[in-house]
CSV table of C-alpha atoms in Angstrom, one decimal:
chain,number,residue,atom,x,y,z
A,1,UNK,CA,113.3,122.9,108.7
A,2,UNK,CA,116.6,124.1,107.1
A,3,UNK,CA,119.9,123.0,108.7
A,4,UNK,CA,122.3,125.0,109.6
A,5,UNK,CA,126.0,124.4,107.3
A,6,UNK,CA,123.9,123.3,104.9
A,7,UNK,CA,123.2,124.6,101.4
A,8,UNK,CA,119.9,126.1,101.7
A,9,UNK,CA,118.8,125.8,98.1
A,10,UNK,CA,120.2,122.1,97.6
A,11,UNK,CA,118.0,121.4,100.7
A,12,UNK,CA,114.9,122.6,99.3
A,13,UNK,CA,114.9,121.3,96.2
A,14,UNK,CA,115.9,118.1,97.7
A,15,UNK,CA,112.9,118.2,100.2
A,16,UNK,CA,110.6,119.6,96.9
A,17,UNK,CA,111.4,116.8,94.7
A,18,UNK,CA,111.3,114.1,97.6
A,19,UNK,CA,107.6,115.3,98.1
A,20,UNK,CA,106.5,115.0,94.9
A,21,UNK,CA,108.0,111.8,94.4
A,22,UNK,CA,106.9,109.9,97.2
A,23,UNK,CA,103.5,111.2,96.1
A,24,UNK,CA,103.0,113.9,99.0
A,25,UNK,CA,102.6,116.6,97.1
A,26,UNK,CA,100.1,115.6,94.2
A,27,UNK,CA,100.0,116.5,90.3
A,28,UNK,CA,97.9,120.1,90.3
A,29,UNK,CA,98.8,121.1,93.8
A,30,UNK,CA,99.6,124.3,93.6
A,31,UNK,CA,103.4,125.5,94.7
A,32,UNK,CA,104.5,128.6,96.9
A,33,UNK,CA,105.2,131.6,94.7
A,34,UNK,CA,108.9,133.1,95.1
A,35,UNK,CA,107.7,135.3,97.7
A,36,UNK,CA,105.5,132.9,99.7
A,37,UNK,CA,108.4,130.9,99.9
A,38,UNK,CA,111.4,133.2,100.7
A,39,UNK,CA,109.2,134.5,103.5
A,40,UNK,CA,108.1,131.4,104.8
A,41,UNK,CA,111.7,129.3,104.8
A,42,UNK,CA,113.5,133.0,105.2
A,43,UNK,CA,115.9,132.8,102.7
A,44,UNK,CA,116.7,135.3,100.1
A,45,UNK,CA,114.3,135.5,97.3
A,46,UNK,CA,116.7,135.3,95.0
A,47,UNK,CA,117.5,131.9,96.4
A,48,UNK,CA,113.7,131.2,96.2
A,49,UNK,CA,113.8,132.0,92.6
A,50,UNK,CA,116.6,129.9,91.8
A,51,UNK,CA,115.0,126.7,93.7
A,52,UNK,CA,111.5,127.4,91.6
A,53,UNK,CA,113.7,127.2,88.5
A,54,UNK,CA,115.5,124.3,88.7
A,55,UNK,CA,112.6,122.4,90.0
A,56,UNK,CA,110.8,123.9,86.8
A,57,UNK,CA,113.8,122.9,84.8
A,58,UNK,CA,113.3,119.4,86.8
A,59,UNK,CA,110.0,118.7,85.5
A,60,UNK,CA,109.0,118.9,89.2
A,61,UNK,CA,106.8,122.0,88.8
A,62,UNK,CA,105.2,123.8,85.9
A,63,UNK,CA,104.2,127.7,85.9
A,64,UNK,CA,101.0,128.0,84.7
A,65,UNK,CA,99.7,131.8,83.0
A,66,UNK,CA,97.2,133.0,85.3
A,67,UNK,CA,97.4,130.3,88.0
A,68,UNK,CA,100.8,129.9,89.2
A,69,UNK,CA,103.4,127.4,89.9
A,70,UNK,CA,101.9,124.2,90.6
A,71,UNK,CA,103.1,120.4,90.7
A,72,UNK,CA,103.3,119.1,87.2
A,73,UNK,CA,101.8,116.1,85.9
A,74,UNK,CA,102.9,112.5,87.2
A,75,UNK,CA,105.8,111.1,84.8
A,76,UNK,CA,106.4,108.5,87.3
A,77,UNK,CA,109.3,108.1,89.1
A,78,UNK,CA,111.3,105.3,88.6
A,79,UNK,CA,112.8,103.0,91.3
A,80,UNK,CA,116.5,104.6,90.9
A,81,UNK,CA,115.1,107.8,91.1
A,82,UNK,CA,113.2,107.2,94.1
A,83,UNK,CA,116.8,105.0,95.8
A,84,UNK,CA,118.3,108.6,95.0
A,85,UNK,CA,116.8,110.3,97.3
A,86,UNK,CA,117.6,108.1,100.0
A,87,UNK,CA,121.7,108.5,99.4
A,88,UNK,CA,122.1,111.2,101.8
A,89,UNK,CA,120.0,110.2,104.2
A,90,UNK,CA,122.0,106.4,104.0
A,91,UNK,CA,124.9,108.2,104.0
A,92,UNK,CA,124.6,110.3,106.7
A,93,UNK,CA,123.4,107.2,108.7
A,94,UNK,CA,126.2,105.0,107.7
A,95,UNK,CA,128.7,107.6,109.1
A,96,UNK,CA,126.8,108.0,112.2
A,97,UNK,CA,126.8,104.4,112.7
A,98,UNK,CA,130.3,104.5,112.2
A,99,UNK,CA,131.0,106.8,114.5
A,100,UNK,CA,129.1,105.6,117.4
A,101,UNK,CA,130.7,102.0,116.3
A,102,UNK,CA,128.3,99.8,115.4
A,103,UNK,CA,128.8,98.0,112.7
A,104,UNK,CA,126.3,96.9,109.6
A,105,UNK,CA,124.6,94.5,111.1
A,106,UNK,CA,123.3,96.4,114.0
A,107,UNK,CA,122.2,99.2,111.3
A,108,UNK,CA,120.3,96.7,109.2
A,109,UNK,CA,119.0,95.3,112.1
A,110,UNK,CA,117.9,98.7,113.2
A,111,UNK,CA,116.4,99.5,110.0
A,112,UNK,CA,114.0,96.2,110.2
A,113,UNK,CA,113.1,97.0,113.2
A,114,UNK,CA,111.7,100.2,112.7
A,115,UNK,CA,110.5,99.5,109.1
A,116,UNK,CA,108.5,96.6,111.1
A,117,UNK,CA,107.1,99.1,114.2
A,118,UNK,CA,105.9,101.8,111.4
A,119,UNK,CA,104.4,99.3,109.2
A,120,UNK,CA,104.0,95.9,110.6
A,121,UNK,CA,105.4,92.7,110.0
A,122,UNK,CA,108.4,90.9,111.4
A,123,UNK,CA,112.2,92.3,111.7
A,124,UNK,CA,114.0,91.6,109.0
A,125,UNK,CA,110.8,89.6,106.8
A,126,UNK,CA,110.7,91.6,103.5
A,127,UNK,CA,106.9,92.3,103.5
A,128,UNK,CA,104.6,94.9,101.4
A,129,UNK,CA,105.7,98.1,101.5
């Protein structure tokens, strides 16, 4: 899951907050504790900790006495928030492209492609998504 050269903790909370806001992990669900989650990723708990608190300090989680750390309520993401998250994955494809020279056209015409094969429609017809 991690990669490697990669901060670990910008990682996670990048792949935490994506979840939430793309509505895979839901309002109540509840969120590895510290330990649960430096064992399971094996990182250093005190990396762990400091991923739990700023997605606390987000409004991504909430710790709840007696309960835990679960997903706090829906405040609704807004659309800039949600382009956001997509920056460094654009990024890293536009410097891919790049590098294997295409040029912008055959990466927006691999982008309708694909967004047609997983969801239907026709390349490059903007369609419900």
């Amino acid at each position: 899951m991690l990669r490697p050269g990669e901060s670990p903790y910008k990682q996670i909370v990048y792949a935490a907050t994506r979840a939430v806001v793309a509505g895979e992990l839901l309002a109540g669900a509840s969120f590895p504790s510290v330990r649960e989650l430096s064992q399971a990723l094996k990182i250093n708990p005190n990396t762990a900790h400091k991923v739990v608190a700023q997605l606390v300090r987000d409004g991504i989680l909430e710790v709840l006495p007696g309960i835990g750390t679960v997903v706090a309520q829906a405040r609704g993401s807004s659309s800039e928030e949600r382009r956001l998250l997509l920056s460094d994955a654009v990024e890293h494809l536009v410097v891919e492209a790049k590098r294997l020279g295409l040029d912008e056209a055959d990466v927006l015409n691999a982008v309708s492609t694909r967004w047609a094969a997983l969801f239907g429609g026709v390349p490059g017809m903007d369609g419900p998504g």
